[in-house]
Amino acid sequence: VLLAARYSEKDALGLLTGSGSIGLLFPPCLPVILYAIIASIDINQMFLGGILPGTLMVIAASLWGIARSPRSTEGEGGTFHWIEARRALWDAKWELFLPVVACGALFSGYATAVEASAQAGLDAVLLKELSGGDTLTVRTVYKEPFTFKPQCKVVLASNEAPRVSDRDTGVWRRLRRLPFECVVPEGKRDPRVKAVLTDPATGGPAVLAWAVRGCLEWQQHGLGRCEAVERKTAELRAEMDPLAAFFEDCCVFGPAYEVAAKTLREVYETWCRENGIKAPVDNTEWGQRLEGKGCKKAQGRRCGVKVKLWRGIGLAAEREDEPEGGTDGTDGTDVQGKLPIGKPDLPRRKVHCTSVPSVPPDREDEPEAAPAGQQEPGKPCSACGEHDWVWSAARGAYLCGGCGREHIPATATVEGIPTGKAQIDRTRLQELLDKGVPMREARERARLDLAPGCDGPG
């Protein structure tokens, strides 16, 4: 528009940038609010200080624009008319009136600059400041700031739990969830209960006696800890873990388990797609949370091929639908039936994880007799050196008594595949094919490279 009105490019850019910068001086301006918070400066004073220079800059920019305007007002933009200018100002009346409303609310005391964040999640920094025991500096409207040391207990009453990072130990040392689980049946509810409790003549003596008894008991026994509160707090923290539902659905934990890192991540991403979770945790947080569960990174060999492993975790076998009532989660809390984290309105779908743990739980059972024709390996396990082998009917193979690794006979072949130095484990190949793995990939994964790290023939 300015170029069409025959302003030079330099003057047009100057008017645009200058007029845009003027808006930063008038409330409600977010950069001014952020600067005041970071610099610990009073926001009201910042707004008040910007009114005078902002007004002067508006006048100066207007005069400069008129002075730099072309001598001829005839151009592609048309002829300038004051009537059209007044009409444009009237159309923008609400935008022009907004700073007046903001200043009036702030300086009259009807609003404060921090009310914009009232609906946000739990402010962990503020919570730590209030409960840290340090001296704080505060101020009220039109009064001088003062310092004090908080001596109170902050109570947040809410229908929905605020979002808090489950890894912020500083917050969880301070946070307690108080369960209110007693529901009075509708037929037994007293509609006068609120009026009675708030009436000093009727409910006052009862409330006072209740408070006095509580005070005496507190003086004798102290505050202590409540098992129900501790349990509910642990459940709340588990709900904040974005991987809690995945661990409950698809994983088992224990020192006997291990799984390939790539496989575990692929199962997690598949689980996220099945449950409608669009933002899986990134690789950095993924590793940190696994380590927080006691899992450890390791390097291992699978048939002569080096792979990255996670030890202490395995993939659960395919699960049947579990009975109602819940099951214990991986951290000892009841997480059965929880909705996927980040999707409060999404129905939880059962995901069947068809992968099996590298070291199955049946290795801890009583040893079973091997069927006829199955000879116990005559050499120690190549992974741990253990000489004891235990027959597993579930796997149809011998398992190492030390690490639980399956003994793979090097002489197994599959019909139609030539034998030689690179041979195939028939049992492993059939398992992969049953899981839907393509033939070519299954052959490569079941191929035995008669290299160190693979158990040779007994």
Coordinates of C-alpha atoms in Angstrom, one line a residue:
V1 CA 0.0 0.0 0.0
L2 CA 2.8 2.4 0.9
L3 CA 4.7 1.7 -2.3
A4 CA 1.4 2.2 -4.3
A5 CA 1.1 5.6 -2.6
R6 CA 4.5 6.4 -4.1
Y7 CA 6.5 6.2 -0.9
S8 CA 10.1 5.1 -1.4
E9 CA 11.0 1.6 -0.4
K10 CA 13.3 2.9 2.4
D11 CA 10.5 5.1 3.8
A12 CA 7.9 2.3 3.6
L13 CA 10.1 -0.1 5.5
G14 CA 10.8 2.6 8.1
L15 CA 7.1 3.2 8.7
L16 CA 6.3 -0.5 9.0
T17 CA 9.1 -1.3 11.4
G18 CA 8.6 1.8 13.5
S19 CA 4.9 1.4 13.9
G20 CA 5.3 -2.3 14.7
S21 CA 7.9 -1.5 17.5
I22 CA 5.5 1.1 19.1
G23 CA 3.1 -1.7 20.0
L24 CA 5.7 -3.2 22.3
L25 CA 5.3 -0.3 24.7
F26 CA 1.5 -0.6 25.3
P27 CA -0.3 -3.2 27.5
P28 CA -1.2 -6.0 27.2
C29 CA 2.2 -6.8 25.7
L30 CA 3.7 -10.2 26.3
P31 CA 7.4 -9.3 25.8
V32 CA 7.0 -6.6 28.5
I33 CA 5.4 -9.1 30.9
L34 CA 8.1 -11.7 30.3
Y35 CA 10.8 -9.2 30.8
A36 CA 9.3 -8.0 34.1
I37 CA 9.0 -11.5 35.4
I38 CA 12.6 -12.5 34.5
A39 CA 14.1 -9.2 35.8
S40 CA 11.8 -9.2 38.9
I41 CA 10.4 -5.8 38.0
D42 CA 6.9 -4.7 38.9
I43 CA 4.7 -5.3 35.8
N44 CA 2.4 -2.3 36.5
Q45 CA 5.3 0.0 36.6
M46 CA 6.6 -1.3 33.3
F47 CA 3.2 -0.7 31.7
L48 CA 2.9 2.8 33.2
G49 CA 6.4 3.7 32.1
G50 CA 5.7 2.7 28.5
I51 CA 2.6 4.9 28.0
L52 CA 4.3 8.3 27.7
P53 CA 7.2 7.3 25.4
G54 CA 4.8 5.2 23.4
T55 CA 2.4 8.1 22.9
L56 CA 5.3 10.4 21.8
M57 CA 6.5 7.8 19.3
V58 CA 3.0 7.5 17.8
I59 CA 2.9 11.2 17.3
A60 CA 6.4 11.3 15.9
A61 CA 5.8 8.4 13.5
S62 CA 2.6 10.1 12.2
L63 CA 4.3 13.4 11.6
W64 CA 7.3 11.8 10.0
G65 CA 5.0 9.8 7.7
I66 CA 3.2 12.9 6.6
A67 CA 6.5 14.8 6.1
R68 CA 8.0 12.0 4.0
S69 CA 4.8 11.4 1.9
P70 CA 5.1 12.2 -1.8
R71 CA 4.0 15.6 -2.9
S72 CA 1.3 14.1 -5.1
T73 CA -1.2 12.1 -3.2
E74 CA -2.6 10.7 -6.5
G75 CA -1.3 7.1 -7.1
E76 CA -2.4 3.6 -7.5
G77 CA -3.6 3.6 -3.9
G78 CA -6.1 6.4 -4.6
T79 CA -6.6 9.8 -3.1
F80 CA -6.2 10.4 0.7
H81 CA -9.4 11.5 2.4
W82 CA -9.8 12.3 6.1
I83 CA -13.3 10.9 6.1
E84 CA -11.9 7.5 5.1
A85 CA -9.2 7.8 7.8
R86 CA -11.8 8.4 10.5
R87 CA -13.9 5.5 9.2
A88 CA -10.8 3.2 9.4
L89 CA -10.2 4.4 13.0
W90 CA -13.8 3.6 13.9
D91 CA -13.5 0.1 12.5
A92 CA -10.4 -0.5 14.7
K93 CA -12.0 1.0 17.8
W94 CA -11.9 -2.3 19.8
E95 CA -8.2 -2.9 19.1
L96 CA -7.5 0.7 20.1
F97 CA -9.6 0.3 23.2
L98 CA -7.8 -2.8 24.4
P99 CA -4.8 -1.1 26.0
V100 CA -7.2 1.2 27.9
V101 CA -9.1 -1.7 29.3
A102 CA -5.9 -3.5 30.3
C103 CA -4.4 -0.5 32.0
G104 CA -7.7 0.2 33.8
A105 CA -8.0 -3.3 35.1
L106 CA -4.3 -3.4 36.3
F107 CA -4.1 0.0 37.9
S108 CA -7.6 -0.3 39.5
G109 CA -6.7 -3.5 41.3
Y110 CA -9.4 -5.6 39.6
A111 CA -6.8 -7.8 37.8
T112 CA -3.2 -8.8 38.1
A113 CA -0.7 -9.6 35.4
V114 CA -0.3 -13.2 36.7
E115 CA -3.9 -14.2 36.3
A116 CA -3.3 -15.3 32.7
S117 CA -1.6 -18.4 34.0
A118 CA -4.3 -19.4 36.5
Q119 CA -5.5 -22.3 34.3
A120 CA -2.1 -23.7 33.6
G121 CA -0.7 -26.9 35.1
L122 CA 1.0 -27.2 38.4
D123 CA 3.9 -24.6 38.6
A124 CA 6.7 -26.7 40.0
V125 CA 9.0 -23.7 40.5
L126 CA 6.4 -21.8 42.5
L127 CA 5.6 -24.9 44.6
K128 CA 9.2 -25.4 45.5
E129 CA 9.6 -21.7 46.4
L130 CA 6.5 -21.8 48.7
S131 CA 7.6 -25.0 50.5
G132 CA 11.4 -24.6 50.4
G133 CA 11.6 -22.5 53.6
D134 CA 13.4 -19.6 51.9
T135 CA 12.4 -15.9 52.4
L136 CA 10.2 -14.6 49.6
T137 CA 9.5 -11.0 48.4
V138 CA 5.9 -10.2 47.5
R139 CA 3.8 -7.1 47.0
T140 CA 0.1 -6.2 46.8
V141 CA -1.5 -3.6 44.5
Y142 CA -0.5 0.0 45.4
K143 CA 1.7 -1.1 48.3
E144 CA 5.4 -1.5 48.9
P145 CA 6.9 -5.0 48.6
F146 CA 7.7 -7.0 51.8
T147 CA 9.5 -10.2 52.7
F148 CA 8.3 -13.2 54.6
K149 CA 9.1 -16.8 55.2
P150 CA 6.2 -19.1 54.3
Q151 CA 4.7 -21.1 57.2
C152 CA 1.7 -22.7 55.6
K153 CA 0.5 -25.9 53.9
V154 CA -0.5 -25.3 50.3
V155 CA -3.7 -27.2 49.4
L156 CA -4.9 -27.6 45.8
A157 CA -8.5 -28.8 45.4
S158 CA -9.2 -30.0 41.9
N159 CA -11.4 -32.5 40.1
E160 CA -8.5 -33.4 37.7
A161 CA -4.9 -34.0 38.8
P162 CA -2.5 -31.4 37.5
R163 CA 0.3 -32.5 35.1
V164 CA 3.6 -32.9 36.9
S165 CA 6.8 -34.5 35.6
D166 CA 7.1 -37.9 37.3
R167 CA 10.9 -37.5 37.3
D168 CA 11.0 -34.2 39.3
T169 CA 11.9 -35.7 42.6
G170 CA 11.9 -32.2 44.2
V171 CA 8.2 -31.9 43.6
W172 CA 7.3 -35.4 44.6
R173 CA 9.1 -35.0 48.0
R174 CA 6.5 -32.2 48.7
L175 CA 3.4 -33.4 46.9
R176 CA 0.8 -35.6 48.6
R177 CA -2.4 -36.9 47.1
L178 CA -5.3 -37.0 49.6
P179 CA -8.0 -39.4 48.4
F180 CA -11.6 -38.5 48.9
E181 CA -13.3 -41.8 48.0
C182 CA -16.3 -41.9 50.3
V183 CA -19.4 -41.4 48.2
V184 CA -22.7 -41.1 50.1
P185 CA -25.6 -42.8 48.3
E186 CA -28.0 -40.4 46.7
G187 CA -30.9 -41.6 48.9
K188 CA -28.9 -40.9 52.1
R189 CA -27.6 -37.5 51.2
D190 CA -28.6 -34.6 53.5
P191 CA -29.2 -31.4 51.5
R192 CA -28.8 -29.4 54.7
V193 CA -25.3 -30.6 55.5
K194 CA -23.6 -27.5 54.2
A195 CA -25.9 -25.1 56.0
V196 CA -25.5 -27.0 59.3
L197 CA -21.8 -27.1 59.1
T198 CA -21.5 -23.4 58.3
D199 CA -23.9 -22.4 61.1
P200 CA -22.0 -21.5 64.2
A201 CA -25.0 -22.3 66.4
T202 CA -25.6 -25.8 65.2
G203 CA -22.5 -27.2 63.5
G204 CA -19.9 -24.9 65.1
P205 CA -19.6 -26.9 68.4
A206 CA -19.2 -30.2 66.5
V207 CA -16.5 -28.8 64.2
L208 CA -14.7 -27.2 67.1
A209 CA -14.7 -30.4 69.1
W210 CA -13.4 -32.3 66.1
A211 CA -10.6 -29.8 65.5
V212 CA -9.6 -29.9 69.2
R213 CA -9.4 -33.7 69.3
G214 CA -7.3 -33.6 66.1
C215 CA -5.0 -31.1 67.6
L216 CA -4.5 -33.1 70.8
E217 CA -3.8 -36.3 68.7
W218 CA -1.3 -34.4 66.6
Q219 CA 0.5 -33.2 69.6
Q220 CA 0.8 -36.7 71.0
H221 CA 1.7 -38.7 67.9
G222 CA 2.8 -36.1 65.3
L223 CA 1.8 -35.9 61.7
G224 CA 3.4 -39.1 60.5
R225 CA 2.6 -40.8 57.3
C226 CA -0.6 -42.4 56.0
E227 CA -0.4 -45.6 54.0
A228 CA -3.5 -44.7 51.9
V229 CA -2.0 -41.2 51.0
E230 CA 1.4 -42.8 50.2
R231 CA -0.3 -45.3 47.9
K232 CA -2.4 -42.8 46.1
T233 CA 0.6 -40.5 45.6
A234 CA 2.6 -43.3 44.1
E235 CA -0.3 -44.1 41.8
L236 CA -0.5 -40.5 40.7
R237 CA 3.2 -40.5 39.9
A238 CA 2.8 -43.6 37.9
E239 CA 0.0 -42.0 35.9
M240 CA 2.4 -39.2 35.0
D241 CA 4.9 -41.7 33.5
P242 CA 4.3 -41.8 29.7
L243 CA 5.7 -45.3 29.5
A244 CA 3.8 -46.9 32.4
A245 CA 1.0 -48.2 30.3
F246 CA 3.4 -49.7 27.7
F247 CA 5.4 -51.4 30.4
E248 CA 2.2 -52.9 31.9
D249 CA 1.0 -54.1 28.5
C250 CA 4.1 -55.4 26.8
C251 CA 7.0 -55.9 29.1
V252 CA 8.3 -58.0 32.0
F253 CA 11.1 -57.0 34.3
G254 CA 13.7 -59.0 36.1
P255 CA 17.4 -59.8 36.0
A256 CA 16.8 -62.9 33.9
Y257 CA 15.4 -61.0 30.9
E258 CA 17.0 -59.2 28.0
V259 CA 15.8 -58.0 24.7
A260 CA 17.4 -56.4 21.6
A261 CA 17.2 -52.6 21.8
K262 CA 15.9 -52.2 18.3
T263 CA 13.2 -54.8 18.8
L264 CA 12.0 -53.1 22.1
R265 CA 11.8 -49.7 20.4
E266 CA 9.9 -51.1 17.4
V267 CA 7.3 -52.8 19.7
Y268 CA 6.9 -49.5 21.6
E269 CA 6.3 -47.5 18.4
T270 CA 3.8 -50.1 17.2
W271 CA 2.0 -49.9 20.6
C272 CA 1.8 -46.1 20.3
R273 CA 0.2 -46.4 16.9
E274 CA -2.3 -48.9 18.2
N275 CA -3.3 -46.7 21.1
G276 CA -3.4 -43.4 19.2
I277 CA -0.4 -41.8 20.9
K278 CA 1.0 -39.4 18.3
A279 CA 4.1 -38.3 20.2
P280 CA 6.2 -41.2 21.5
V281 CA 9.0 -40.3 23.9
D282 CA 12.3 -39.5 22.1
N283 CA 15.3 -41.7 22.2
T284 CA 17.0 -39.7 25.0
E285 CA 14.1 -39.9 27.4
W286 CA 13.5 -43.5 26.3
G287 CA 17.0 -44.6 27.5
Q288 CA 16.7 -42.5 30.7
R289 CA 13.4 -44.1 31.7
L290 CA 14.6 -47.6 31.0
E291 CA 17.7 -47.0 33.2
G292 CA 15.4 -45.6 35.8
K293 CA 13.6 -49.0 35.8
G294 CA 16.9 -50.7 36.6
C295 CA 17.6 -51.8 33.0
K296 CA 21.2 -51.7 31.7
K297 CA 22.6 -51.3 28.2
A298 CA 24.7 -54.2 27.0
Q299 CA 26.4 -55.6 23.9
G300 CA 25.6 -59.2 23.0
R301 CA 25.9 -61.8 20.3
R302 CA 23.0 -63.4 18.5
C303 CA 24.4 -66.2 16.3
G304 CA 27.7 -64.5 15.7
V305 CA 26.2 -61.0 15.1
K306 CA 26.8 -58.2 17.6
V307 CA 23.6 -56.5 18.8
K308 CA 22.7 -53.9 21.3
L309 CA 20.6 -55.2 24.2
W310 CA 18.6 -54.0 27.2
R311 CA 19.1 -56.3 30.2
G312 CA 16.6 -56.4 33.0
I313 CA 13.5 -56.2 30.6
G314 CA 11.9 -58.6 28.2
L315 CA 8.9 -58.6 26.0
A316 CA 5.9 -60.4 27.5
A317 CA 4.3 -63.4 25.8
E318 CA 0.9 -63.0 24.1
R319 CA -1.6 -62.2 26.9
E320 CA -5.1 -63.3 27.2
D321 CA -7.6 -60.8 28.5
E322 CA -7.0 -60.4 32.2
P323 CA -9.7 -60.6 34.8
E324 CA -11.3 -57.5 36.2
G325 CA -9.7 -56.0 39.3
G326 CA -6.3 -55.0 38.0
T327 CA -2.8 -56.3 38.1
D328 CA 0.3 -55.1 39.7
G329 CA 2.4 -52.7 37.5
T330 CA 6.1 -52.8 37.0
D331 CA 6.7 -50.4 40.0
G332 CA 4.3 -52.0 42.4
T333 CA 1.3 -49.7 41.7
D334 CA -2.1 -50.6 40.3
V335 CA -2.0 -49.4 36.7
Q336 CA -4.5 -51.9 35.1
G337 CA -7.3 -50.0 33.3
K338 CA -5.5 -46.6 33.2
L339 CA -5.9 -44.6 30.0
P340 CA -2.9 -44.0 27.9
I341 CA -0.9 -41.0 29.1
G342 CA -1.7 -37.8 27.2
K343 CA -5.1 -39.2 25.9
P344 CA -7.6 -38.7 28.7
D345 CA -10.6 -39.4 26.5
L346 CA -9.1 -42.3 24.5
P347 CA -10.4 -45.8 25.4
R348 CA -7.6 -48.1 26.3
R349 CA -7.3 -51.0 23.8
K350 CA -5.6 -54.2 24.7
V351 CA -2.4 -54.8 22.7
H352 CA -1.2 -58.4 22.3
C353 CA 2.6 -58.5 22.3
T354 CA 3.6 -61.7 20.5
S355 CA 7.3 -61.5 21.2
V356 CA 8.6 -63.7 24.0
P357 CA 11.2 -62.9 26.6
S358 CA 14.8 -64.0 25.7
V359 CA 14.9 -66.0 29.0
P360 CA 11.5 -67.4 29.6
P361 CA 10.0 -67.7 33.2
D362 CA 9.8 -71.5 32.9
R363 CA 13.5 -71.8 33.5
E364 CA 12.9 -71.3 37.2
D365 CA 10.5 -74.2 37.3
E366 CA 11.5 -77.8 38.2
P367 CA 13.6 -79.4 35.6
E368 CA 11.6 -81.6 33.1
A369 CA 12.8 -84.9 31.6
A370 CA 14.0 -84.5 28.0
P371 CA 12.1 -86.7 25.4
A372 CA 13.9 -89.6 23.9
G373 CA 16.5 -88.7 21.3
Q374 CA 17.3 -85.3 22.8
Q375 CA 20.8 -85.5 24.2
E376 CA 22.1 -82.9 26.7
P377 CA 24.8 -80.7 25.2
G378 CA 28.3 -81.9 26.0
K379 CA 30.0 -78.5 26.0
P380 CA 29.6 -75.5 28.3
C381 CA 27.5 -72.5 27.4
S382 CA 29.5 -70.1 25.1
A383 CA 27.9 -67.1 26.9
C384 CA 28.6 -67.8 30.5
G385 CA 30.6 -71.0 30.6
E386 CA 28.0 -72.9 32.7
H387 CA 28.0 -76.7 32.2
D388 CA 24.5 -77.4 33.5
W389 CA 21.7 -77.6 30.9
V390 CA 17.9 -77.7 31.7
W391 CA 15.3 -79.1 29.3
S392 CA 12.5 -76.6 28.5
A393 CA 9.3 -78.3 27.2
A394 CA 7.9 -74.8 26.3
R395 CA 10.8 -74.0 24.0
G396 CA 11.6 -77.6 23.0
A397 CA 15.3 -77.1 23.7
Y398 CA 17.9 -77.1 26.4
L399 CA 18.4 -73.9 28.3
C400 CA 21.6 -72.9 30.0
G401 CA 21.3 -73.3 33.8
G402 CA 23.3 -70.1 34.3
C403 CA 22.1 -67.5 31.9
G404 CA 19.0 -69.2 30.4
R405 CA 20.4 -69.0 26.8
E406 CA 18.8 -71.6 24.5
H407 CA 21.2 -74.2 23.0
I408 CA 21.0 -74.1 19.2
P409 CA 22.2 -77.3 17.5
A410 CA 24.4 -76.3 14.6
T411 CA 23.4 -79.3 12.5
A412 CA 19.7 -78.3 12.1
T413 CA 18.7 -77.7 8.5
V414 CA 15.6 -76.8 6.6
E415 CA 14.3 -78.7 3.6
G416 CA 15.2 -76.9 0.4
I417 CA 18.1 -74.9 1.9
P418 CA 21.5 -76.3 1.3
T419 CA 23.6 -77.2 4.3
G420 CA 27.2 -76.1 4.8
K421 CA 29.1 -73.6 6.9
A422 CA 26.0 -71.4 7.1
Q423 CA 23.1 -73.6 8.4
I424 CA 19.6 -73.0 9.7
D425 CA 18.0 -73.5 13.0
R426 CA 14.7 -75.2 12.1
T427 CA 13.0 -74.4 15.4
R428 CA 13.9 -70.7 15.3
L429 CA 12.9 -70.4 11.6
Q430 CA 9.5 -71.9 12.2
E431 CA 8.9 -69.6 15.2
L432 CA 9.7 -66.6 13.0
L433 CA 7.5 -67.7 10.2
D434 CA 4.6 -68.3 12.6
K435 CA 5.0 -64.7 13.7
G436 CA 4.6 -63.4 10.1
V437 CA 8.3 -62.6 9.5
P438 CA 9.0 -62.7 5.7
M439 CA 10.9 -65.8 4.6
R440 CA 14.1 -64.0 3.6
E441 CA 14.3 -62.1 6.9
A442 CA 13.5 -65.2 8.9
R443 CA 16.2 -67.2 7.1
E444 CA 18.8 -64.5 7.9
R445 CA 17.8 -64.3 11.6
A446 CA 17.8 -68.1 11.9
R447 CA 21.0 -68.6 10.1
L448 CA 23.8 -70.1 12.2
D449 CA 27.3 -68.8 11.3
L450 CA 29.3 -71.4 13.3
A451 CA 31.2 -68.5 14.9
P452 CA 32.3 -67.9 18.5
G453 CA 29.2 -67.0 20.5
C454 CA 27.0 -69.8 19.0
D455 CA 26.6 -73.1 20.7
G456 CA 28.0 -75.8 18.5
P457 CA 26.9 -79.4 18.4
G458 CA 27.0 -81.4 21.7

